JSON list of C-alpha atoms in Angstrom, two decimals:
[
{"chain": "A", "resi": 1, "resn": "UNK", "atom": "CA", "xyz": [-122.51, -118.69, -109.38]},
{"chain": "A", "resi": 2, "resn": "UNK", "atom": "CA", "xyz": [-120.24, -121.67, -109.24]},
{"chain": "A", "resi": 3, "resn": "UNK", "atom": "CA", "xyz": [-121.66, -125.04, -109.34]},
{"chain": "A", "resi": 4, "resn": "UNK", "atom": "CA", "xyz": [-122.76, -126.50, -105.67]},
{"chain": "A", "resi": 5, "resn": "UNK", "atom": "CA", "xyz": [-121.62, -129.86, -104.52]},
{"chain": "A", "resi": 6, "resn": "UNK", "atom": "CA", "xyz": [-123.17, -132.24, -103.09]},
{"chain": "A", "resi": 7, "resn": "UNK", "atom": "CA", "xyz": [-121.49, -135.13, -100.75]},
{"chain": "A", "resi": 8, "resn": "UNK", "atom": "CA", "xyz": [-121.41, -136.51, -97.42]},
{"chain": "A", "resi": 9, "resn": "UNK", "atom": "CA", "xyz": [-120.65, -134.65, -94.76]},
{"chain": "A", "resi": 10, "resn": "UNK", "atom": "CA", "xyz": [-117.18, -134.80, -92.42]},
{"chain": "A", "resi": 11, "resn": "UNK", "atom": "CA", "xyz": [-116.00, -134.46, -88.81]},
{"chain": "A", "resi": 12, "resn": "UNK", "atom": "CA", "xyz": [-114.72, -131.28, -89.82]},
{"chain": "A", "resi": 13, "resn": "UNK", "atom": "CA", "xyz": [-117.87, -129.98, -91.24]},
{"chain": "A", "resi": 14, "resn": "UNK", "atom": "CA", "xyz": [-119.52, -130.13, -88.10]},
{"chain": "A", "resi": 15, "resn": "UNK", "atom": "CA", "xyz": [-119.15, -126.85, -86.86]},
{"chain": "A", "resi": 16, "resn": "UNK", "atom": "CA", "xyz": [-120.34, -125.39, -89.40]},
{"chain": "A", "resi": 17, "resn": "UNK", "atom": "CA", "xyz": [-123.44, -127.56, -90.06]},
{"chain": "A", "resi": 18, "resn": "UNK", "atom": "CA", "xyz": [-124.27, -126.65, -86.56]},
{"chain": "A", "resi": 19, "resn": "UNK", "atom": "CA", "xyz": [-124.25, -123.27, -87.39]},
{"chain": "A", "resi": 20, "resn": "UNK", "atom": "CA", "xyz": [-126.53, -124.14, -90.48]},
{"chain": "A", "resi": 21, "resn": "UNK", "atom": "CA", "xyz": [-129.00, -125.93, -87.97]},
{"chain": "A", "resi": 22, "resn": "UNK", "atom": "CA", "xyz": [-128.82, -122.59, -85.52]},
{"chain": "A", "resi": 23, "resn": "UNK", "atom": "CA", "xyz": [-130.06, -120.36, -88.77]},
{"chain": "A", "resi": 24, "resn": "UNK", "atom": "CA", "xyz": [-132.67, -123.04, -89.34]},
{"chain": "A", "resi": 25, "resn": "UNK", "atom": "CA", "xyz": [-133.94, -122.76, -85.86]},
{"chain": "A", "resi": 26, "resn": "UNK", "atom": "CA", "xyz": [-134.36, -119.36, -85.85]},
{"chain": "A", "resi": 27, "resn": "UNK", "atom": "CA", "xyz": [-136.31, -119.78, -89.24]},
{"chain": "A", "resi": 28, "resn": "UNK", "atom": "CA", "xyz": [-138.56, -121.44, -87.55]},
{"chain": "A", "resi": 29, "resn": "UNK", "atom": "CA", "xyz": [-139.35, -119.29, -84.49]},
{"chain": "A", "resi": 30, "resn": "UNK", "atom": "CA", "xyz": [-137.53, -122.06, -82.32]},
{"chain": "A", "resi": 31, "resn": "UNK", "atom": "CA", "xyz": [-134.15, -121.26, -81.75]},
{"chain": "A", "resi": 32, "resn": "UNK", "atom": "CA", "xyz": [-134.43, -121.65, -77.92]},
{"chain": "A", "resi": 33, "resn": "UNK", "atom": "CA", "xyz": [-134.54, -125.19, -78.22]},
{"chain": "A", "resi": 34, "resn": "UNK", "atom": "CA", "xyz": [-130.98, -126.05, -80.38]},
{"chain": "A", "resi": 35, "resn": "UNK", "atom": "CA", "xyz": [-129.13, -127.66, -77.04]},
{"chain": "A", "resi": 36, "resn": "UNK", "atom": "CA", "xyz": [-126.80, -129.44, -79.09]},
{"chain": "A", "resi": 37, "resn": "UNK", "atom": "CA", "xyz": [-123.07, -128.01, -78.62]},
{"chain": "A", "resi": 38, "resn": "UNK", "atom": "CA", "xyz": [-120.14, -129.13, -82.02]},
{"chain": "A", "resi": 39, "resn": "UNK", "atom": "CA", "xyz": [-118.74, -131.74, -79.71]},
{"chain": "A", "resi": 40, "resn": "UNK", "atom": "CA", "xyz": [-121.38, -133.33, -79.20]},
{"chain": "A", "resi": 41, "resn": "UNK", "atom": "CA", "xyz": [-123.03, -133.22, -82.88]},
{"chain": "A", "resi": 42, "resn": "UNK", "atom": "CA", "xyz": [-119.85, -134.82, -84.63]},
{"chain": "A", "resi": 43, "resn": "UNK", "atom": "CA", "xyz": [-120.02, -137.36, -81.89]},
{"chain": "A", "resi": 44, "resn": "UNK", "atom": "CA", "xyz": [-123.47, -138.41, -82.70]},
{"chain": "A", "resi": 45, "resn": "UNK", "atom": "CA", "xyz": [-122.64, -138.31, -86.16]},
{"chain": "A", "resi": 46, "resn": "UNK", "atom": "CA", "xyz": [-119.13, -139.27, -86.95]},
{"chain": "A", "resi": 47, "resn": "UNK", "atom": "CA", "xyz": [-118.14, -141.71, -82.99]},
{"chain": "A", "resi": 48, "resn": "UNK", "atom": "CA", "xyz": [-118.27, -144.99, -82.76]},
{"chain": "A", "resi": 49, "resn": "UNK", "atom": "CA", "xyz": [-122.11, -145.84, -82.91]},
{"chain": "A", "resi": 50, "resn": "UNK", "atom": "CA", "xyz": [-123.38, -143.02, -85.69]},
{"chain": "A", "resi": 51, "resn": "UNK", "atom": "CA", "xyz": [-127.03, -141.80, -84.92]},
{"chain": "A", "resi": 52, "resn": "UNK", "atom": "CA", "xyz": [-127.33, -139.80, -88.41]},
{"chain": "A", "resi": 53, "resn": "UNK", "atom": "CA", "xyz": [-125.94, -139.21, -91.64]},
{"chain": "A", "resi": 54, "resn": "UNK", "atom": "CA", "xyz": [-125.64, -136.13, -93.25]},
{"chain": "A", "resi": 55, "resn": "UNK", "atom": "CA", "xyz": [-125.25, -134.36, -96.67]},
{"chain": "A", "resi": 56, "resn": "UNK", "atom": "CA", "xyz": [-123.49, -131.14, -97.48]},
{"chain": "A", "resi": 57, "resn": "UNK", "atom": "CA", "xyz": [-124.37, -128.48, -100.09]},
{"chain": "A", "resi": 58, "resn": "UNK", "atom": "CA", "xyz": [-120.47, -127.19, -100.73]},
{"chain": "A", "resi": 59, "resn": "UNK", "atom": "CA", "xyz": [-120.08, -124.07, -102.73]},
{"chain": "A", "resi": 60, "resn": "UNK", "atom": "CA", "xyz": [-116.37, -124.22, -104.23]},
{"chain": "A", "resi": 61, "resn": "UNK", "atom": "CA", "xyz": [-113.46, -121.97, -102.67]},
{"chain": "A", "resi": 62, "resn": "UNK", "atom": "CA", "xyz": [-113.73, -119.73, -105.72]},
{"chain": "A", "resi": 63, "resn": "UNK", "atom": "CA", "xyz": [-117.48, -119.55, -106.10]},
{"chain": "A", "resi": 64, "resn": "UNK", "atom": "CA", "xyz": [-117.16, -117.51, -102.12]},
{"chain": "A", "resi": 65, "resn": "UNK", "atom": "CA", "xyz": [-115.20, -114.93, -100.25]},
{"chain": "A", "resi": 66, "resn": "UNK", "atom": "CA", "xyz": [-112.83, -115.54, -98.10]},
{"chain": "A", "resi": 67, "resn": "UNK", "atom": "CA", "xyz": [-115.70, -114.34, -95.26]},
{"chain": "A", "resi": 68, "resn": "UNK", "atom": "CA", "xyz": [-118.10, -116.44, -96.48]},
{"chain": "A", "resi": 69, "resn": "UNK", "atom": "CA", "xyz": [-118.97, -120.04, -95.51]},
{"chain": "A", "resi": 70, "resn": "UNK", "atom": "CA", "xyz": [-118.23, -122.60, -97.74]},
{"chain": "A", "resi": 71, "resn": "UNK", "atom": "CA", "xyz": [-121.46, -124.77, -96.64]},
{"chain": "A", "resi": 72, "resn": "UNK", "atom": "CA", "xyz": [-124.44, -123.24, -97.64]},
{"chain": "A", "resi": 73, "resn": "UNK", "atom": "CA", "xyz": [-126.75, -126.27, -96.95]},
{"chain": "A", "resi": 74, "resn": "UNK", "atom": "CA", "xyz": [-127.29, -129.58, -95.48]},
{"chain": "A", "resi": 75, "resn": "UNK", "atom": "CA", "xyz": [-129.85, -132.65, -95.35]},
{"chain": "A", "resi": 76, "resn": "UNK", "atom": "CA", "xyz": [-129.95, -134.85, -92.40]},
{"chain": "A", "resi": 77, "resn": "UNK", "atom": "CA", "xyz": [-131.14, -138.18, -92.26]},
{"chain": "A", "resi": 78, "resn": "UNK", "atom": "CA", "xyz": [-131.38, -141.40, -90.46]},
{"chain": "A", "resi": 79, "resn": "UNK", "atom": "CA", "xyz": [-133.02, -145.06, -90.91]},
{"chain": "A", "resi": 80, "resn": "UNK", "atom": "CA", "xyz": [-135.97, -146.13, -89.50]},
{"chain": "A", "resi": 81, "resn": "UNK", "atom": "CA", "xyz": [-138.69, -148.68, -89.71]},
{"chain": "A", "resi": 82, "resn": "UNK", "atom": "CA", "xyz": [-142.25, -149.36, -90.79]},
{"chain": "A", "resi": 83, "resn": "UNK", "atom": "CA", "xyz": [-144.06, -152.37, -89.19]},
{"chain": "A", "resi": 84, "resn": "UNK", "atom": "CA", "xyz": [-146.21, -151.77, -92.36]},
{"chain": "A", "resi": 85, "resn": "UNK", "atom": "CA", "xyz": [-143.79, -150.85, -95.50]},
{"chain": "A", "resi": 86, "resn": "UNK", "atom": "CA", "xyz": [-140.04, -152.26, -93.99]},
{"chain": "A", "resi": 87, "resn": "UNK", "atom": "CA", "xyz": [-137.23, -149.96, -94.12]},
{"chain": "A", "resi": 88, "resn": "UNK", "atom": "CA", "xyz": [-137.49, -146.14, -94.13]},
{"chain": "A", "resi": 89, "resn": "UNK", "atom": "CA", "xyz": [-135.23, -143.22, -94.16]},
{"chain": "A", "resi": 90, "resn": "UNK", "atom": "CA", "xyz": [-136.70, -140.32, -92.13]},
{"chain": "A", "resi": 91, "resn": "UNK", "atom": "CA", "xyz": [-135.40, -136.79, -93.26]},
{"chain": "A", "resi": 92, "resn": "UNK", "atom": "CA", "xyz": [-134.62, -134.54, -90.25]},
{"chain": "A", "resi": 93, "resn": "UNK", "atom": "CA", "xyz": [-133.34, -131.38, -91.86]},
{"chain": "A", "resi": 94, "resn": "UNK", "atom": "CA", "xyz": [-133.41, -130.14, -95.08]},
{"chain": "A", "resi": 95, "resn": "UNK", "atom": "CA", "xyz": [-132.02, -126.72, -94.95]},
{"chain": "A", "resi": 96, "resn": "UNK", "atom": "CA", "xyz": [-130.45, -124.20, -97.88]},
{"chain": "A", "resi": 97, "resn": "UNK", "atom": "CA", "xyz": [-129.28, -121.10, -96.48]},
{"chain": "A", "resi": 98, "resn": "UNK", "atom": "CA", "xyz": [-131.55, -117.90, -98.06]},
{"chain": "A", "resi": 99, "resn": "UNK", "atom": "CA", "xyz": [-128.82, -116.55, -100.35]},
{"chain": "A", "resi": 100, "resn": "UNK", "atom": "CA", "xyz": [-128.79, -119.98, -102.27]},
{"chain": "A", "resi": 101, "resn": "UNK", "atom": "CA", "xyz": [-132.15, -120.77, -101.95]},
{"chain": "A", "resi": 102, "resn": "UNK", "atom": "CA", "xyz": [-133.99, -121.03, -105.36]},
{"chain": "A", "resi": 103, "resn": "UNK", "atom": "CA", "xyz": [-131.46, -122.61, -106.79]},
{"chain": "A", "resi": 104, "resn": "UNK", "atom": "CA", "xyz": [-131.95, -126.31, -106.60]},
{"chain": "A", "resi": 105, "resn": "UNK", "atom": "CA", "xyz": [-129.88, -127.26, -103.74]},
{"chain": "A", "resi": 106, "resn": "UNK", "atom": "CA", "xyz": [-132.76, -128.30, -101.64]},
{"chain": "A", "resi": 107, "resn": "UNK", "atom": "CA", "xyz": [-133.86, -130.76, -104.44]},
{"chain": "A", "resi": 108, "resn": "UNK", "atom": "CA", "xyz": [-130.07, -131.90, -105.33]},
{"chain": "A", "resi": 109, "resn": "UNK", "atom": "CA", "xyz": [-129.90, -132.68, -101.51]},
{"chain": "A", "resi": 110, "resn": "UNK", "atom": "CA", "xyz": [-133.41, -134.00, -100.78]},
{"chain": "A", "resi": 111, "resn": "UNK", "atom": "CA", "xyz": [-132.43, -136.30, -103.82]},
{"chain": "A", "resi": 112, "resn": "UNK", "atom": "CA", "xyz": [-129.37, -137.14, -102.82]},
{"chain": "A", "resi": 113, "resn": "UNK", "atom": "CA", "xyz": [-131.44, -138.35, -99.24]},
{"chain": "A", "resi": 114, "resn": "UNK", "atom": "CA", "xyz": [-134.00, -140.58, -101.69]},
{"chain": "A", "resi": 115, "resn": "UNK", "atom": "CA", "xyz": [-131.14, -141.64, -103.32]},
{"chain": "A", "resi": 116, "resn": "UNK", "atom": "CA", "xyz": [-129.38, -143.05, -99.68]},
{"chain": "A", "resi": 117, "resn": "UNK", "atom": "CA", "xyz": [-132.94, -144.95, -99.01]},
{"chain": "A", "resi": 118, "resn": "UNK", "atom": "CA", "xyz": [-133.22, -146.90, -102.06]},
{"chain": "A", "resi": 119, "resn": "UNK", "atom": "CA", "xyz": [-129.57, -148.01, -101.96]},
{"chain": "A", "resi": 120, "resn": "UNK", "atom": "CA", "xyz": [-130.54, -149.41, -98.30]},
{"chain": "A", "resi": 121, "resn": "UNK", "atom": "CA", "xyz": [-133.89, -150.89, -99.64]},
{"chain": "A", "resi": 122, "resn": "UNK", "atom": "CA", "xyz": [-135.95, -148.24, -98.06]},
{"chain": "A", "resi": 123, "resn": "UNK", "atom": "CA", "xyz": [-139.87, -148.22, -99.47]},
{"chain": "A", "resi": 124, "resn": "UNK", "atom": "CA", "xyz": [-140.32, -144.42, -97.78]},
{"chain": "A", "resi": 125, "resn": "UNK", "atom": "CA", "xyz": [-138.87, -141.36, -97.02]},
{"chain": "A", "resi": 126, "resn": "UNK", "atom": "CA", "xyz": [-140.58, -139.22, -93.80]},
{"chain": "A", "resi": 127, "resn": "UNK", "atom": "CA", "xyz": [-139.92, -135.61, -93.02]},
{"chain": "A", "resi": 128, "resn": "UNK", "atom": "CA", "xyz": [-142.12, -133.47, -91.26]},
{"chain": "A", "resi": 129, "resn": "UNK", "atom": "CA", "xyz": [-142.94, -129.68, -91.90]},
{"chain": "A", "resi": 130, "resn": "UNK", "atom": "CA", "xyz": [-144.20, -126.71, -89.79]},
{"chain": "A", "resi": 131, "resn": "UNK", "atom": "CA", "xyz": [-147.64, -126.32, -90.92]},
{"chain": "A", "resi": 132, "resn": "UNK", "atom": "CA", "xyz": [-146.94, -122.37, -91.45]},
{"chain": "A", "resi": 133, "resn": "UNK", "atom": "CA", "xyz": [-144.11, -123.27, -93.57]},
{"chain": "A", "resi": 134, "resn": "UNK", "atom": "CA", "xyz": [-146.42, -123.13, -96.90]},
{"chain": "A", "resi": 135, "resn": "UNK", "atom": "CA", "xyz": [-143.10, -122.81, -99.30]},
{"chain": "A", "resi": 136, "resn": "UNK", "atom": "CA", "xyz": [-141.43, -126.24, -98.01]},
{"chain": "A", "resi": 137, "resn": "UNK", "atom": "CA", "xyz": [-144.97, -127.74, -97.86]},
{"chain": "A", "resi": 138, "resn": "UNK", "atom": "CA", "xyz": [-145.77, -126.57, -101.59]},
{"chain": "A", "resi": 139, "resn": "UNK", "atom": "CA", "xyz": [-142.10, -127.89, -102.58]},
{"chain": "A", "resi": 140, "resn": "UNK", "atom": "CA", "xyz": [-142.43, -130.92, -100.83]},
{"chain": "A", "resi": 141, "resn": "UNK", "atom": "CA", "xyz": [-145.69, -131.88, -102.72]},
{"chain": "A", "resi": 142, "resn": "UNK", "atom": "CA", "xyz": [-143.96, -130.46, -106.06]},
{"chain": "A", "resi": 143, "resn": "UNK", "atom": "CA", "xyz": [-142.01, -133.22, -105.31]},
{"chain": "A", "resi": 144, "resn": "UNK", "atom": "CA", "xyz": [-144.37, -135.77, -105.24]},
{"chain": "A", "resi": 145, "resn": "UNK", "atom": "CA", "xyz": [-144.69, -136.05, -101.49]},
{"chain": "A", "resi": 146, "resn": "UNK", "atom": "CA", "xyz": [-147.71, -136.76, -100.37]},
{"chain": "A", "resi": 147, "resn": "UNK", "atom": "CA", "xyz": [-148.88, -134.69, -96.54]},
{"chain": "A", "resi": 148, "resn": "UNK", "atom": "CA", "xyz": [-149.77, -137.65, -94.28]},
{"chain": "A", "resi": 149, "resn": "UNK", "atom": "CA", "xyz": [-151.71, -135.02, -91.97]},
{"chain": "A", "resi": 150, "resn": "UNK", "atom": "CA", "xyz": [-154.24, -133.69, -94.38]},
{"chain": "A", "resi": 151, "resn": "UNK", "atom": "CA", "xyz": [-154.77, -137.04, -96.08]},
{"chain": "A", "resi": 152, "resn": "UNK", "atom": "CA", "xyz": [-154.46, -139.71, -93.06]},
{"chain": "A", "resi": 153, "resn": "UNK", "atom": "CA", "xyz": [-154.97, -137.56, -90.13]},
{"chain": "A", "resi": 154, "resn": "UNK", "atom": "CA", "xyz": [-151.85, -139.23, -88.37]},
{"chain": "A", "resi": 155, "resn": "UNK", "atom": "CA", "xyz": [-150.28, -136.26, -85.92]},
{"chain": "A", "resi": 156, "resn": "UNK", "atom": "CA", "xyz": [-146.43, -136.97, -84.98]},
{"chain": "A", "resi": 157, "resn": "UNK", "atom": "CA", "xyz": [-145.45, -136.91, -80.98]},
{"chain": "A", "resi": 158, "resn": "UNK", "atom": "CA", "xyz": [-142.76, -136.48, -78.81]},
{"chain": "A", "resi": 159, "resn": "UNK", "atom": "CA", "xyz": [-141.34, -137.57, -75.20]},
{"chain": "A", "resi": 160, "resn": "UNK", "atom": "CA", "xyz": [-139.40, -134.84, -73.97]},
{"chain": "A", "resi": 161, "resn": "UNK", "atom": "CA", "xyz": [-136.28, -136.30, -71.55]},
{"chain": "A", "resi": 162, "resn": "UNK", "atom": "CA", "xyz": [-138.02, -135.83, -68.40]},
{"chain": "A", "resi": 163, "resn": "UNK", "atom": "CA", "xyz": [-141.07, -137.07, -69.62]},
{"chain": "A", "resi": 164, "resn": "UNK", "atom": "CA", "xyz": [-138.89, -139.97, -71.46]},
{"chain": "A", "resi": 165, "resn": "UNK", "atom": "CA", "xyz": [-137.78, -140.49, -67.48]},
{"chain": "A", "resi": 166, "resn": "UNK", "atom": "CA", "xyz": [-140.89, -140.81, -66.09]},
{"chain": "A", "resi": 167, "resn": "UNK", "atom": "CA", "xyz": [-142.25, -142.81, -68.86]},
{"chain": "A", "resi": 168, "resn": "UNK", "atom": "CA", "xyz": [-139.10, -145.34, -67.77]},
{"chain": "A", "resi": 169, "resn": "UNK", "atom": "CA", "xyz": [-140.09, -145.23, -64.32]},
{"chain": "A", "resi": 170, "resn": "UNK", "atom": "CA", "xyz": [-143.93, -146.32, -65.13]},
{"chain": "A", "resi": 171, "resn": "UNK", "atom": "CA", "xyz": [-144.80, -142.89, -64.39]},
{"chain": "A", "resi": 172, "resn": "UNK", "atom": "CA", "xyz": [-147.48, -141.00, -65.73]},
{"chain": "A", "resi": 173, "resn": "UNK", "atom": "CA", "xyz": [-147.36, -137.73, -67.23]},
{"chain": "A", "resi": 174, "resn": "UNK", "atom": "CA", "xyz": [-150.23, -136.42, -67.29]},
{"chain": "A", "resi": 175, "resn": "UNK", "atom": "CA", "xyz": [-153.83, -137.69, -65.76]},
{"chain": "A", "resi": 176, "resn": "UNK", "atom": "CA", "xyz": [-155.22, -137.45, -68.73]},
{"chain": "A", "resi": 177, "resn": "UNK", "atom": "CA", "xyz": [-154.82, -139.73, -72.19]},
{"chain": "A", "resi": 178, "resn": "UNK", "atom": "CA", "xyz": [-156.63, -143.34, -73.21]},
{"chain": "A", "resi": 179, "resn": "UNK", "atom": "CA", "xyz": [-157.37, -145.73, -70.57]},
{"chain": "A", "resi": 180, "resn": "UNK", "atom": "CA", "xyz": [-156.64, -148.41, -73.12]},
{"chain": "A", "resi": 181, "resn": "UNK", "atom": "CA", "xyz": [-152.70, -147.50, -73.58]}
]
């Protein structure tokens, strides 16, 4: 097999890093939930106010068929922040599709990711895992990652829009949660 490149990802490779994200979505039993159309991906990414970055996993023209797509992996990533530790990069996606997989590409491009935090001062990189995903969970501590659930107990939420609505309003969403909030 031909060597795989890494680099950033381009306007142009939007549509088919949306594909990439469809395939992982379906990997992981969720593939009702990918809402987000080509247009509006590359304008999150690549318009005026960028909300991610992005890596591509490029095999070259001859190292494919002509059928076959030339990305065959991507890492997605933005900044964040820890009142605790300062700047962090959180990994979205880290995805290699199965024909390449064992290969390396996830580490060149989770790499590449650690690489993008320390050039931007970063003290972490988060990511989060299904917790039936043993593979990426057994690479990921290969790694040297360390599972902030089984060693902290912290558990990661989410606001879905309405909810993020309501939440604006000073509504509440449910009767129940902590009095103290």
């Amino acid at each position: 097999m031909a060597e795989v490149g890494i680099r950033p990802a381009r306007a142009e490779d939007c549509r088919q890093v949306v594909r990439l994200i469809q395939e992982l979505a379906e990997f992981e039993n969720l593939s009702e939930q990918v809402k987000i159309s080509d247009q509006d991906f590359c304008e999150d990414g690549f318009g005026k106010d960028p909300f991610y970055k992005c890596l591509v996993a490029e095999v070259p023209p001859e190292g494919h068929s002509q059928d076959s797509p030339t990305i065959v992996g991507y890492g997605l990533y933005f900044f964040t922040y820890s009142t605790w530790k300062g700047r962090n990069i959180y990994m979205e996606d880290l995805y290699v599709m199965p024909a390449f997989r064992g290969k390396g590409i996830g580490k060149k491009l989770m790499s590449a990711i650690a690489q993008a935090g320390l050039e931007h001062g970063c003290t972490q990189m988060r990511f989060a895992a299904l917790d039936w995903n043993r593979s990426a969970i057994d690479f990921y501590l290969r790694q040297g990652a360390v599972d902030l659930t089984a060693t902290e107990g912290w558990h990661f939420f989410r606001f879905e829009a309405s909810a993020m609505r309501g939440l604006a309003r000073g509504e509440s969403g449910s009767d129940q949660g902590p009095a103290d909030v």
